[in-house]
Tab-separated table of C-alpha atoms in Angstrom:
chain	number	residue	atom	x	y	z
A	1	MET	CA	28.736	126.145	-117.365
A	2	ASN	CA	27.518	126.600	-113.841
A	3	PHE	CA	28.513	124.215	-110.855
A	4	PRO	CA	26.149	121.714	-110.410
A	5	ASP	CA	24.297	121.961	-107.410
A	6	SER	CA	26.025	119.093	-105.025
A	7	GLN	CA	29.440	120.054	-106.260
A	8	LEU	CA	28.210	123.884	-105.093
A	9	VAL	CA	27.563	122.235	-102.046
A	10	ALA	CA	30.837	119.910	-101.780
A	11	GLU	CA	32.570	123.467	-101.758
A	12	ALA	CA	31.168	126.055	-100.072
A	13	SER	CA	30.748	122.533	-97.061
A	14	GLU	CA	35.029	122.759	-98.246
A	15	LEU	CA	35.449	126.172	-97.674
A	16	ALA	CA	34.131	126.912	-94.291
A	17	VAL	CA	35.973	123.984	-92.772
A	18	ARG	CA	39.835	125.395	-93.763
A	19	GLN	CA	38.222	129.022	-92.486
A	20	LEU	CA	37.023	126.911	-88.859
A	21	PHE	CA	40.612	124.898	-89.042
A	22	THR	CA	42.834	127.975	-90.336
A	23	GLY	CA	41.223	130.417	-87.900
A	24	TRP	CA	42.367	127.998	-85.501
A	25	ARG	CA	45.761	128.758	-87.080
A	26	TRP	CA	45.258	125.295	-87.657
A	27	VAL	CA	47.759	123.738	-90.509
A	28	VAL	CA	45.211	122.980	-93.568
A	29	GLY	CA	46.433	120.750	-96.565
A	30	LYS	CA	45.309	117.996	-99.237
A	31	ASP	CA	47.201	114.558	-100.763
A	32	PHE	CA	48.191	115.442	-104.487
A	33	ILE	CA	46.556	112.013	-104.715
A	34	ASP	CA	43.074	111.961	-103.852
A	35	VAL	CA	42.781	108.340	-100.982
A	36	GLY	CA	39.478	108.913	-100.023
A	37	TYR	CA	40.625	112.678	-97.373
A	38	ASP	CA	39.298	115.506	-97.570
A	39	PHE	CA	42.206	117.657	-95.602
A	40	VAL	CA	45.028	116.436	-93.629
A	41	ILE	CA	44.813	118.797	-90.483
A	42	THR	CA	47.821	118.959	-87.784
A	43	PRO	CA	46.176	120.821	-84.985
A	44	ASP	CA	48.694	123.246	-82.401
A	45	GLN	CA	52.086	122.295	-83.021
A	46	SER	CA	53.070	122.962	-79.492
A	47	VAL	CA	50.683	120.679	-78.178
A	48	PHE	CA	50.452	117.948	-80.778
A	49	LYS	CA	53.927	118.405	-82.117
A	50	GLY	CA	53.489	117.291	-85.074
A	51	ALA	CA	50.469	114.594	-85.365
A	52	ARG	CA	47.753	115.475	-88.025
A	53	PHE	CA	44.054	113.930	-88.228
A	54	CYS	CA	42.344	113.408	-91.597
A	55	VAL	CA	38.954	114.716	-92.364
A	56	GLN	CA	35.929	113.675	-94.951
A	57	VAL	CA	33.851	116.091	-95.079
A	58	LYS	CA	29.912	115.646	-95.886
A	59	GLY	CA	27.617	118.137	-97.521
A	60	THR	CA	24.855	116.095	-98.086
A	61	ALA	CA	23.248	113.806	-95.446
A	62	THR	CA	19.807	113.448	-94.222
A	63	ARG	CA	17.917	114.358	-91.120
A	64	GLY	CA	16.402	111.349	-88.540
A	65	LYS	CA	14.525	111.726	-85.414
A	66	ARG	CA	17.154	112.680	-83.388
A	67	SER	CA	19.991	113.346	-85.660
A	68	TYR	CA	21.334	113.713	-89.143
A	69	VAL	CA	23.057	110.546	-90.469
A	70	ALA	CA	25.521	109.790	-93.596
A	71	LYS	CA	25.415	107.152	-95.723
A	72	VAL	CA	28.758	106.213	-96.321
A	73	SER	CA	30.331	103.182	-98.288
A	74	LYS	CA	31.744	100.118	-96.356
A	75	GLN	CA	34.801	99.858	-98.609
A	76	ARG	CA	35.309	103.278	-97.209
A	77	LEU	CA	34.808	102.495	-93.190
A	78	ARG	CA	37.306	99.703	-93.290
A	79	GLN	CA	40.071	101.812	-95.198
A	80	TYR	CA	39.634	104.614	-92.282
A	81	ALA	CA	38.877	101.057	-89.049
A	82	ASP	CA	42.857	100.610	-90.812
A	83	CYS	CA	44.283	103.865	-90.961
A	84	VAL	CA	47.127	104.940	-88.881
A	85	VAL	CA	45.667	108.606	-87.459
A	86	PRO	CA	42.160	109.163	-86.497
A	87	VAL	CA	39.592	110.297	-89.054
A	88	PHE	CA	36.447	112.259	-89.133
A	89	ILE	CA	34.149	113.088	-90.875
A	90	LEU	CA	32.899	116.006	-90.717
A	91	ARG	CA	29.509	117.836	-91.936
A	92	VAL	CA	28.191	121.130	-92.625
A	93	LEU	CA	24.213	121.879	-92.303
A	94	PRO	CA	23.389	124.846	-93.195
A	95	ASP	CA	23.067	126.775	-91.106
A	96	GLY	CA	26.345	127.001	-90.804
A	97	ARG	CA	27.219	125.238	-88.385
A	98	ILE	CA	29.748	121.733	-88.127
A	99	LEU	CA	28.794	118.634	-86.608
A	100	TRP	CA	31.794	115.944	-86.442
A	101	LEU	CA	32.316	112.232	-86.248
A	102	ASP	CA	35.198	110.108	-85.627
A	103	ALA	CA	35.055	107.499	-88.225
A	104	ARG	CA	37.851	105.350	-87.092
A	105	ARG	CA	36.468	105.290	-83.188
A	106	TRP	CA	32.834	104.553	-85.246
A	107	CYS	CA	34.659	101.316	-87.033
A	108	GLN	CA	36.628	100.143	-83.763
A	109	GLU	CA	33.034	100.270	-82.299
A	110	HIS	CA	30.614	98.682	-84.577
A	111	PRO	CA	32.708	96.381	-86.487
A	112	GLY	CA	30.097	94.155	-87.634
A	113	ARG	CA	28.959	96.500	-89.953
A	114	LEU	CA	31.977	97.376	-92.151
A	115	ALA	CA	31.306	93.356	-94.111
A	116	GLY	CA	30.505	93.343	-97.550
A	117	SER	CA	29.688	95.634	-100.245
A	118	GLY	CA	26.876	98.955	-99.837
A	119	GLU	CA	26.919	101.616	-97.367
A	120	THR	CA	26.218	102.111	-93.859
A	121	GLY	CA	23.989	105.096	-92.057
A	122	LEU	CA	27.216	106.944	-89.642
A	123	LYS	CA	24.707	109.382	-86.767
A	124	PHE	CA	26.122	112.156	-85.683
A	125	PRO	CA	24.869	112.757	-82.424
A	126	ASP	CA	23.785	116.396	-81.942
A	127	SER	CA	26.145	117.693	-78.819
A	128	ASN	CA	29.442	117.147	-81.869
A	129	VAL	CA	29.562	120.586	-82.342
A	130	LEU	CA	33.004	121.999	-83.969
A	131	SER	CA	33.360	125.314	-83.070
A	132	ASP	CA	35.570	124.950	-79.337
A	133	GLU	CA	38.721	124.744	-80.117
A	134	GLY	CA	39.945	123.377	-76.378
A	135	GLU	CA	37.385	121.610	-76.322
A	136	PHE	CA	37.941	119.711	-79.674
A	137	MET	CA	42.037	119.702	-78.310
A	138	GLU	CA	40.346	117.838	-75.248
A	139	TYR	CA	38.952	115.770	-76.921
A	140	LEU	CA	42.134	114.624	-79.472
A	141	LYS	CA	44.482	114.635	-76.850
A	142	PRO	CA	44.548	110.994	-75.853
A	143	SER	CA	44.976	109.974	-79.435
A	144	MET	CA	47.579	112.663	-80.550
A	145	LEU	CA	48.992	113.599	-77.743
A	146	PRO	CA	53.232	112.531	-77.448
A	147	MET	CA	53.263	108.764	-76.621
A	148	GLY	CA	55.242	109.121	-73.122
A	149	GLN	CA	51.676	112.369	-72.991
A	150	ARG	CA	48.678	109.884	-72.707
A	151	ARG	CA	47.087	108.265	-70.168
A	152	ASP	CA	46.729	104.318	-70.071
A	153	ALA	CA	49.522	104.972	-73.250
A	154	VAL	CA	51.090	101.624	-72.853
A	155	ALA	CA	47.149	99.688	-72.222
A	156	SER	CA	45.749	100.767	-74.730
A	157	ALA	CA	48.532	100.292	-76.960
A	158	ALA	CA	48.729	97.043	-75.656
A	159	ASN	CA	45.064	96.180	-76.064
A	160	GLU	CA	45.659	97.552	-80.638
A	161	ARG	CA	47.777	94.951	-80.459
A	162	ALA	CA	46.392	91.993	-79.185
A	163	ALA	CA	43.281	93.176	-81.223
A	164	TYR	CA	45.490	92.847	-84.145
A	165	LEU	CA	47.185	89.808	-83.868
A	166	SER	CA	43.742	88.367	-82.313
A	167	SER	CA	42.382	88.917	-86.177
A	168	ILE	CA	45.052	86.835	-87.766
A	169	ASP	CA	43.465	83.505	-86.727
A	170	ASP	CA	40.114	83.939	-85.761
A	171	ARG	CA	40.996	79.930	-84.417
A	172	LEU	CA	43.177	82.259	-81.830
A	173	ARG	CA	42.722	84.993	-79.174
A	174	VAL	CA	45.838	87.419	-78.024
A	175	ARG	CA	46.421	88.640	-74.281
A	176	ILE	CA	49.900	91.162	-74.445
A	177	ASP	CA	51.807	92.045	-71.911
A	178	TYR	CA	55.571	93.953	-71.419
A	179	VAL	CA	57.177	91.834	-69.554
A	180	ASN	CA	61.138	92.959	-68.738
A	181	GLY	CA	61.228	95.738	-71.891
A	182	ARG	CA	59.525	92.941	-73.879
A	183	GLU	CA	55.633	91.849	-75.445
A	184	SER	CA	55.311	88.771	-73.717
A	185	TYR	CA	52.019	86.455	-75.203
A	186	ALA	CA	49.288	85.061	-73.413
A	187	VAL	CA	47.789	82.373	-76.472
A	188	SER	CA	44.443	80.584	-76.001
A	189	ALA	CA	41.672	79.643	-77.780
A	190	ALA	CA	38.671	81.834	-78.906
A	191	LYS	CA	35.742	79.746	-77.963
A	192	PRO	CA	36.819	78.446	-74.239
A	193	ASN	CA	35.424	74.804	-75.029
A	194	GLU	CA	37.392	74.645	-78.089
A	195	GLU	CA	40.940	73.244	-78.431
A	196	PHE	CA	43.711	74.260	-81.122
A	197	ALA	CA	46.411	71.780	-82.156
A	198	ALA	CA	49.503	73.074	-82.187
A	199	GLY	CA	53.180	71.830	-83.392
A	200	LEU	CA	55.468	72.235	-80.732
A	201	VAL	CA	59.106	71.949	-80.448
A	202	ILE	CA	60.688	71.990	-77.262
A	203	ASN	CA	64.806	71.364	-76.555
A	204	PRO	CA	65.837	72.383	-73.397
A	205	VAL	CA	69.456	73.053	-72.635
A	206	PRO	CA	70.477	69.944	-71.887
A	207	GLN	CA	71.401	69.855	-68.309
A	208	SER	CA	70.102	67.279	-65.424
A	209	ALA	CA	67.382	69.636	-63.287
A	210	ASN	CA	66.407	71.268	-66.388
A	211	VAL	CA	65.906	67.748	-68.621
A	212	GLU	CA	63.988	66.400	-65.182
A	213	LYS	CA	61.375	69.549	-65.555
A	214	LEU	CA	60.501	69.061	-69.137
A	215	ARG	CA	60.520	65.663	-68.086
A	216	ASP	CA	57.927	66.569	-64.955
A	217	ALA	CA	55.717	68.491	-66.584
A	218	MET	CA	55.643	65.894	-69.786
A	219	ASN	CA	54.272	62.774	-67.499
A	220	TYR	CA	52.397	64.405	-64.305
A	221	GLY	CA	51.311	67.443	-66.182
A	222	VAL	CA	53.108	69.889	-63.415
A	223	PRO	CA	53.923	73.293	-64.005
A	224	ALA	CA	57.551	73.945	-64.926
A	225	GLU	CA	59.641	76.197	-65.723
A	226	PHE	CA	62.954	75.345	-67.453
A	227	ASP	CA	65.993	76.631	-70.566
A	228	VAL	CA	65.614	75.645	-74.316
A	229	ALA	CA	68.124	75.490	-76.770
A	230	GLU	CA	65.228	75.900	-79.507
A	231	PHE	CA	61.130	76.854	-79.210
A	232	ARG	CA	59.828	76.787	-82.456
A	233	MET	CA	55.521	76.780	-82.437
A	234	THR	CA	53.692	75.946	-86.405
A	235	GLY	CA	50.438	75.220	-87.329
A	236	SER	CA	49.176	79.028	-87.074
A	237	PRO	CA	49.945	82.572	-89.480
A	238	LEU	CA	50.336	83.836	-85.612
A	239	PHE	CA	52.549	81.946	-84.874
A	240	GLU	CA	55.492	83.274	-87.770
A	241	GLU	CA	54.104	86.812	-87.220
A	242	ILE	CA	54.597	86.268	-83.597
A	243	GLY	CA	58.251	85.408	-83.666
A	244	ALA	CA	57.624	81.456	-82.906
A	245	ASP	CA	57.839	79.722	-85.813
A	246	ARG	CA	62.022	80.621	-85.608
A	247	GLY	CA	64.415	78.816	-82.951
A	248	LEU	CA	63.760	80.775	-80.270
A	249	VAL	CA	66.458	79.996	-77.375
A	250	GLY	CA	65.139	81.411	-73.576
A	251	ARG	CA	62.900	80.211	-70.466
A	252	VAL	CA	59.706	78.367	-71.635
A	253	SER	CA	56.826	78.333	-68.620
A	254	LEU	CA	54.265	75.583	-68.974
A	255	ARG	CA	50.808	75.478	-67.055
A	256	PRO	CA	48.129	72.707	-67.293
A	257	THR	CA	44.880	74.474	-68.525
A	258	ARG	CA	43.148	71.926	-65.808
A	259	SER	CA	43.901	70.642	-62.009
A	260	GLU	CA	41.905	69.846	-59.307
A	261	SER	CA	42.102	71.123	-56.023
A	262	VAL	CA	43.601	68.677	-53.288
A	263	GLN	CA	43.209	69.037	-49.089
A	264	VAL	CA	46.232	66.887	-47.679
A	265	THR	CA	46.048	66.092	-44.069
A	266	MET	CA	48.927	64.890	-42.042
A	267	VAL	CA	48.120	62.814	-38.541
A	268	PRO	CA	51.294	60.927	-36.695
A	269	GLY	CA	50.408	57.749	-36.004
A	270	GLU	CA	49.830	54.706	-38.606
A	271	LYS	CA	45.693	55.527	-39.105
A	272	PHE	CA	43.851	58.316	-38.125
A	273	SER	CA	43.394	58.765	-34.660
A	274	LEU	CA	41.216	61.779	-32.973
A	275	THR	CA	42.504	62.695	-30.787
A	276	ALA	CA	46.205	62.541	-32.984
A	277	ALA	CA	47.506	65.888	-33.944
A	278	SER	CA	46.774	66.646	-37.852
A	279	VAL	CA	48.502	68.865	-40.256
A	280	GLN	CA	46.056	70.343	-43.288
A	281	ILE	CA	48.282	71.541	-46.595
A	282	ASP	CA	46.106	72.660	-49.430
A	283	SER	CA	47.500	71.242	-52.742
A	284	ARG	CA	46.211	70.984	-56.054
A	285	LEU	CA	45.965	67.806	-58.255
A	286	TYR	CA	47.935	66.914	-61.557
A	287	ARG	CA	47.236	64.664	-64.287
A	288	GLY	CA	50.454	63.725	-67.144
A	289	ALA	CA	50.872	61.145	-69.706
A	290	ARG	CA	52.659	58.987	-67.473
A	291	GLY	CA	50.953	59.926	-64.382
A	292	LEU	CA	49.017	61.454	-61.305
A	293	ALA	CA	51.211	64.542	-59.217
A	294	VAL	CA	50.409	66.276	-56.278
A	295	LEU	CA	51.680	69.794	-55.543
A	296	SER	CA	51.007	71.704	-52.412
A	297	GLU	CA	48.789	75.244	-53.850
A	298	GLY	CA	50.376	78.876	-53.402
A	299	GLU	CA	53.128	80.361	-50.482
A	300	GLN	CA	50.667	80.152	-47.282
A	301	SER	CA	52.039	76.545	-45.827
A	302	PRO	CA	55.026	76.540	-43.694
A	303	LEU	CA	54.984	73.325	-45.419
A	304	SER	CA	56.085	71.991	-49.226
A	305	LEU	CA	54.312	68.673	-50.686
A	306	ARG	CA	55.614	66.446	-53.598
A	307	ALA	CA	54.080	63.505	-54.712
A	308	GLN	CA	53.844	61.106	-57.384
A	309	PHE	CA	51.623	58.492	-58.165
A	310	ASP	CA	52.754	56.291	-60.898
A	311	PRO	CA	50.053	53.185	-61.747
A	312	SER	CA	51.180	50.054	-63.241
A	313	GLU	CA	49.152	46.366	-63.313
A	314	ASN	CA	50.972	45.589	-60.125
A	315	GLY	CA	49.031	48.589	-58.792
A	316	THR	CA	50.132	52.083	-57.957
A	317	LYS	CA	53.577	52.975	-56.636
A	318	ALA	CA	53.742	56.543	-54.423
A	319	ASN	CA	56.393	58.413	-54.144
A	320	ILE	CA	55.909	61.245	-51.573
A	321	THR	CA	58.584	64.454	-50.601
A	322	LEU	CA	57.918	66.863	-47.887
A	323	SER	CA	60.003	69.976	-48.041
A	324	THR	CA	60.361	73.187	-46.431
A	325	ASN	CA	58.580	76.031	-48.321
A	326	THR	CA	60.874	77.989	-49.165
A	327	SER	CA	58.658	80.979	-51.438
A	328	GLY	CA	59.106	83.451	-48.899
A	329	TYR	CA	55.895	82.114	-46.693
A	330	LEU	CA	58.737	82.632	-43.405
A	331	SER	CA	60.122	86.282	-44.241
A	332	SER	CA	56.495	87.469	-45.239
A	333	ALA	CA	55.571	88.478	-42.340
A	334	PRO	CA	56.417	89.125	-38.244
A	335	VAL	CA	56.578	85.492	-36.905
A	336	ALA	CA	53.531	86.223	-34.659
A	337	ASN	CA	51.629	86.358	-37.638
A	338	LEU	CA	52.290	83.134	-39.405
A	339	THR	CA	49.233	81.271	-38.097
A	340	ALA	CA	50.078	78.240	-39.889
A	341	LEU	CA	52.960	76.970	-37.638
A	342	ALA	CA	50.923	77.544	-35.017
A	343	GLY	CA	50.061	73.261	-33.294
A	344	PHE	CA	53.494	71.890	-35.440
A	345	ALA	CA	55.183	71.960	-32.620
A	346	GLU	CA	52.376	69.506	-30.963
A	347	TRP	CA	52.702	67.195	-33.689
A	348	PHE	CA	56.418	67.150	-34.320
A	349	GLU	CA	56.314	65.467	-30.764
A	350	GLN	CA	53.761	63.475	-31.472
A	351	ALA	CA	54.965	62.486	-34.608
A	352	THR	CA	58.098	61.559	-33.680
A	353	THR	CA	56.620	59.534	-30.766
A	354	LYS	CA	54.637	57.170	-33.673
A	355	ARG	CA	58.114	57.622	-35.909
A	356	SER	CA	55.090	57.099	-38.729
A	357	ILE	CA	52.755	59.574	-40.053
A	358	TRP	CA	48.985	58.246	-42.144
A	359	LEU	CA	48.109	60.753	-45.001
A	360	CYS	CA	45.335	61.578	-46.543
A	361	PHE	CA	45.153	62.417	-50.301
A	362	ASP	CA	40.943	63.506	-50.218
A	363	PHE	CA	40.000	64.322	-53.939
A	364	ASP	CA	37.154	64.903	-56.182
A	365	VAL	CA	36.427	61.149	-56.245
A	366	GLY	CA	37.146	59.435	-53.420
A	367	ARG	CA	39.650	59.574	-50.311
A	368	VAL	CA	43.497	57.533	-50.651
A	369	PRO	CA	45.158	56.961	-47.031
A	370	ALA	CA	49.175	56.329	-47.431
A	371	VAL	CA	51.239	55.146	-44.689
A	372	LEU	CA	54.913	56.817	-44.231
A	373	GLY	CA	57.015	54.583	-42.381
A	374	GLU	CA	59.939	54.990	-39.848
A	375	ALA	CA	62.645	54.839	-42.757
A	376	GLU	CA	61.000	57.965	-44.657
A	377	VAL	CA	59.666	59.940	-40.951
A	378	SER	CA	63.303	59.706	-40.400
A	379	ARG	CA	64.803	61.389	-43.639
A	380	MET	CA	61.806	63.819	-43.021
A	381	LEU	CA	62.758	64.544	-39.325
A	382	PRO	CA	65.323	67.513	-40.680
A	383	VAL	CA	62.021	69.182	-41.843
A	384	PHE	CA	59.508	68.597	-39.521
A	385	GLY	CA	62.044	69.120	-36.826
A	386	HIS	CA	63.171	72.762	-38.014
A	387	LEU	CA	59.135	73.845	-38.242
A	388	ALA	CA	58.964	72.687	-35.045
A	389	TYR	CA	61.254	75.501	-33.490
A	390	LEU	CA	59.369	77.724	-35.684
A	391	SER	CA	55.967	76.990	-34.357
A	392	LYS	CA	57.784	77.365	-30.704
A	393	LEU	CA	58.810	81.139	-32.596
A	394	HIS	CA	55.681	81.604	-32.948
A	395	ALA	CA	53.961	80.684	-30.244
A	396	ILE	CA	56.875	82.689	-27.951
A	397	THR	CA	56.105	86.242	-30.280
A	398	LYS	CA	52.274	85.702	-29.881
A	399	PHE	CA	53.069	85.846	-26.314
A	400	CYS	CA	54.528	88.395	-26.360
A	401	ALA	CA	53.549	90.751	-28.909
A	402	SER	CA	56.494	90.844	-30.938
A	403	GLY	CA	56.654	92.218	-34.026
A	404	PHE	CA	60.014	90.205	-35.351
A	405	GLN	CA	60.632	88.756	-38.663
A	406	LEU	CA	62.466	86.446	-40.509
A	407	PRO	CA	65.135	87.089	-42.666
A	408	LEU	CA	64.748	85.025	-45.871
A	409	SER	CA	68.149	83.526	-45.191
A	410	TYR	CA	69.082	82.682	-41.091
A	411	GLU	CA	70.337	80.144	-39.869
A	412	LEU	CA	69.444	79.412	-35.958
A	413	SER	CA	72.595	78.745	-33.704
A	414	ASP	CA	72.254	75.414	-31.287
A	415	GLN	CA	72.311	77.759	-28.052
A	416	GLU	CA	69.188	79.771	-30.234
A	417	LEU	CA	67.297	77.055	-31.011
A	418	ASP	CA	67.659	75.393	-27.577
A	419	GLU	CA	66.685	78.907	-25.552
A	420	ILE	CA	63.621	78.725	-27.490
A	421	ASP	CA	63.048	75.206	-26.607
A	422	THR	CA	62.947	76.353	-22.957
A	423	LEU	CA	60.907	79.649	-22.944
A	424	TYR	CA	58.185	77.190	-25.151
A	425	LYS	CA	58.188	75.327	-22.355
A	426	ILE	CA	58.688	77.357	-19.256
A	427	LEU	CA	55.132	79.991	-21.029
A	428	ARG	CA	53.231	76.561	-21.251
A	429	GLY	CA	53.333	76.762	-17.195
A	430	GLU	CA	56.741	73.693	-17.430
A	431	ARG	CA	59.610	74.020	-14.723
A	432	VAL	CA	62.666	73.475	-16.631
A	433	GLU	CA	65.720	72.378	-15.247
A	434	ILE	CA	68.744	73.929	-16.490
A	435	GLY	CA	71.695	72.822	-14.680
A	436	LEU	CA	72.850	75.943	-12.480
A	437	GLN	CA	76.310	74.850	-10.426
A	438	SER	CA	76.566	78.579	-8.250
A	439	LEU	CA	74.939	81.216	-7.677
A	440	GLN	CA	76.127	83.962	-5.011
A	441	PHE	CA	73.870	87.048	-3.536
A	442	ASP	CA	73.114	88.548	-0.452
A	443	PRO	CA	69.805	88.080	1.037
A	444	GLN	CA	67.210	91.154	0.786
A	445	ARG	CA	66.210	90.339	4.854
A	446	GLU	CA	67.662	89.024	8.161
A	447	PHE	CA	68.673	85.044	6.934
A	448	ASP	CA	70.765	82.537	9.305
A	449	GLY	CA	71.804	80.367	6.299
A	450	SER	CA	68.933	77.956	7.471
A	451	CYS	CA	66.890	77.832	4.907
A	452	GLY	CA	67.186	74.462	2.054
A	453	GLU	CA	65.299	75.917	-0.163
A	454	PHE	CA	65.417	79.531	-2.497
A	455	ILE	CA	63.883	81.124	-5.203
A	456	ALA	CA	65.837	83.375	-7.453
A	457	THR	CA	63.876	86.625	-9.681
A	458	THR	CA	65.522	87.560	-12.738
A	459	GLU	CA	63.867	88.857	-16.265
A	460	LEU	CA	65.662	86.505	-19.151
A	461	VAL	CA	65.600	88.870	-22.551
A	462	PHE	CA	64.859	86.470	-25.198
A	463	VAL	CA	67.393	87.758	-28.257
A	464	ILE	CA	67.089	85.508	-32.383
A	465	LEU	CA	69.901	86.241	-34.745
A	466	GLY	CA	71.425	89.540	-32.959
A	467	ASN	CA	67.233	90.941	-32.080
A	468	GLU	CA	65.846	91.208	-29.621
A	469	VAL	CA	62.755	89.506	-28.898
A	470	GLY	CA	60.881	90.251	-26.281
A	471	LYS	CA	61.742	90.328	-21.671
A	472	PHE	CA	60.603	87.754	-19.548
A	473	PRO	CA	59.983	87.551	-15.147
A	474	VAL	CA	61.324	84.427	-14.535
A	475	ALA	CA	61.816	82.951	-10.700
A	476	ILE	CA	64.726	79.711	-10.552
A	477	GLN	CA	63.926	77.269	-7.592
A	478	LEU	CA	67.149	75.936	-6.343
A	479	LYS	CA	66.637	73.016	-4.258
A	480	ASP	CA	69.460	71.469	-2.232
A	481	PHE	CA	72.068	72.733	-3.160
A	482	ASP	CA	74.503	73.750	-0.626
A	483	LEU	CA	75.028	77.141	1.306
A	484	LEU	CA	78.440	78.436	1.779
A	485	PRO	CA	80.240	81.956	2.925
A	486	GLY	CA	80.421	83.992	0.432
A	487	THR	CA	83.675	85.867	-1.782
A	488	GLU	CA	84.682	89.464	-0.951
A	489	LYS	CA	81.495	90.957	-2.594
A	490	PHE	CA	78.601	88.227	-1.593
A	491	SER	CA	77.757	87.402	1.445
A	492	TRP	CA	76.911	83.850	0.717
A	493	ARG	CA	76.833	81.436	-2.242
A	494	LEU	CA	75.100	78.565	-2.996
A	495	GLN	CA	77.271	75.496	-4.413
A	496	ARG	CA	75.447	72.403	-6.344
A	497	VAL	CA	75.896	68.890	-5.418
A	498	GLU	CA	74.679	65.521	-6.401
A	499	GLY	CA	71.367	65.789	-6.346
A	500	ALA	CA	71.240	69.513	-6.818
A	501	GLN	CA	68.023	70.982	-8.896
A	502	SER	CA	67.955	74.922	-10.293
A	503	LEU	CA	64.572	74.606	-11.664
A	504	LEU	CA	64.186	77.726	-14.505
A	505	TYR	CA	59.991	78.714	-14.797
A	506	TYR	CA	57.734	82.114	-16.368
A	507	ASP	CA	57.151	83.960	-12.373
A	508	GLU	CA	54.011	86.199	-14.146
A	509	HIS	CA	53.350	87.820	-10.688
A	510	SER	CA	57.479	89.195	-10.513
A	511	SER	CA	57.933	91.892	-12.182
A	512	ALA	CA	61.834	91.106	-11.555
């Protein structure tokens, strides 16, 4: 009995494929039990370290207008899509050429054509001729090289993992991140406009600050991070797959899905004034079960704002707190570049005089004003005062083009604060009393001791936290000092008496 033509074609095609790969010195094997693949191929072991791919040989295929098309059952294609190793369909043409198609990749790119029963036609590009070993190896490398050698291996694995997890529950989508050596999951509703309800059990670590963060997140809808003794999620098989249905221990971050932009303006005094200095804080509005909260946004502000609004039958109670931004803004760049500090010194001077601050919350629906009285302002003066000194330091460093930068942790001494204040004043054109008690000197020209006023010039070296910030030519005006004979080293001595003045000022025309 002779072979049927179809079987003869199939045998001849498989023989051609075997001869090709064997000629490349690749290992050609077969499964003992037919599970849908004609061969299992092990390419160059020195490159791929034993990785393999599966081959299905097609002896027949119809010729379309531009390419050959092979019919494959959808059930078989679903098998290829799930296969953990690459799957290639090969078509041996009558002229001996062998066309190839990456079946697993095709299935991943055309998931909509795999559903149901029947067959699907797969097109073989005419350019995919299996003839050059080097070219085919280059194609195999992204998916078959050892994981550590693959370019974008982590991203590729994360995308594949995310696709699998997203397929578990069609109501949800999953994004994968790699954080501190472990998988991190971002789970969201599959459709942006639809919500998904899940069961959530959160038992925080019983520490007052920790519990307070969770309470604020629930009551006011603000972002929060806190430690939990137990965390569980129910309502989807996805949670079981990622282990979220078990009692987990760790740190939980809660982020609201909705918030609104709010501009907060602070003006010294009890009402808005066009002539008063103002400070703006970019903030966001959050809503919770109990009330509203406004938090300063981002890290580009020296001030942090937190305001809570609790509505009741008797009106809305507001609790407003202002503090120094501890997120690292003040040490993020040279002080001269911290533009948010500009003008704060003038604002502080006015706030200190007025002893009150008018705040305005500009919501999308309207403006809500509030006033901080003398008691609240007095409590916040240390915060405002510190930032006022830094505002002056910003102006000084900008004046002398200094690259001085504050460390993440620092403490300015009283002497340094006084020097900042003095230098800021004289650079603004003021003359500052420095309390000089005496000065000995030798005159630069002939002097008979009859002058009643003296000018001494020198150079002020400005040092902060052990770092030289800049040098400034200054002069000291000495008025109504007694002129006395000097010691052995100097000819004359000026001695302070009652009513005398020693005024320091910036001497821009002197080279000191």
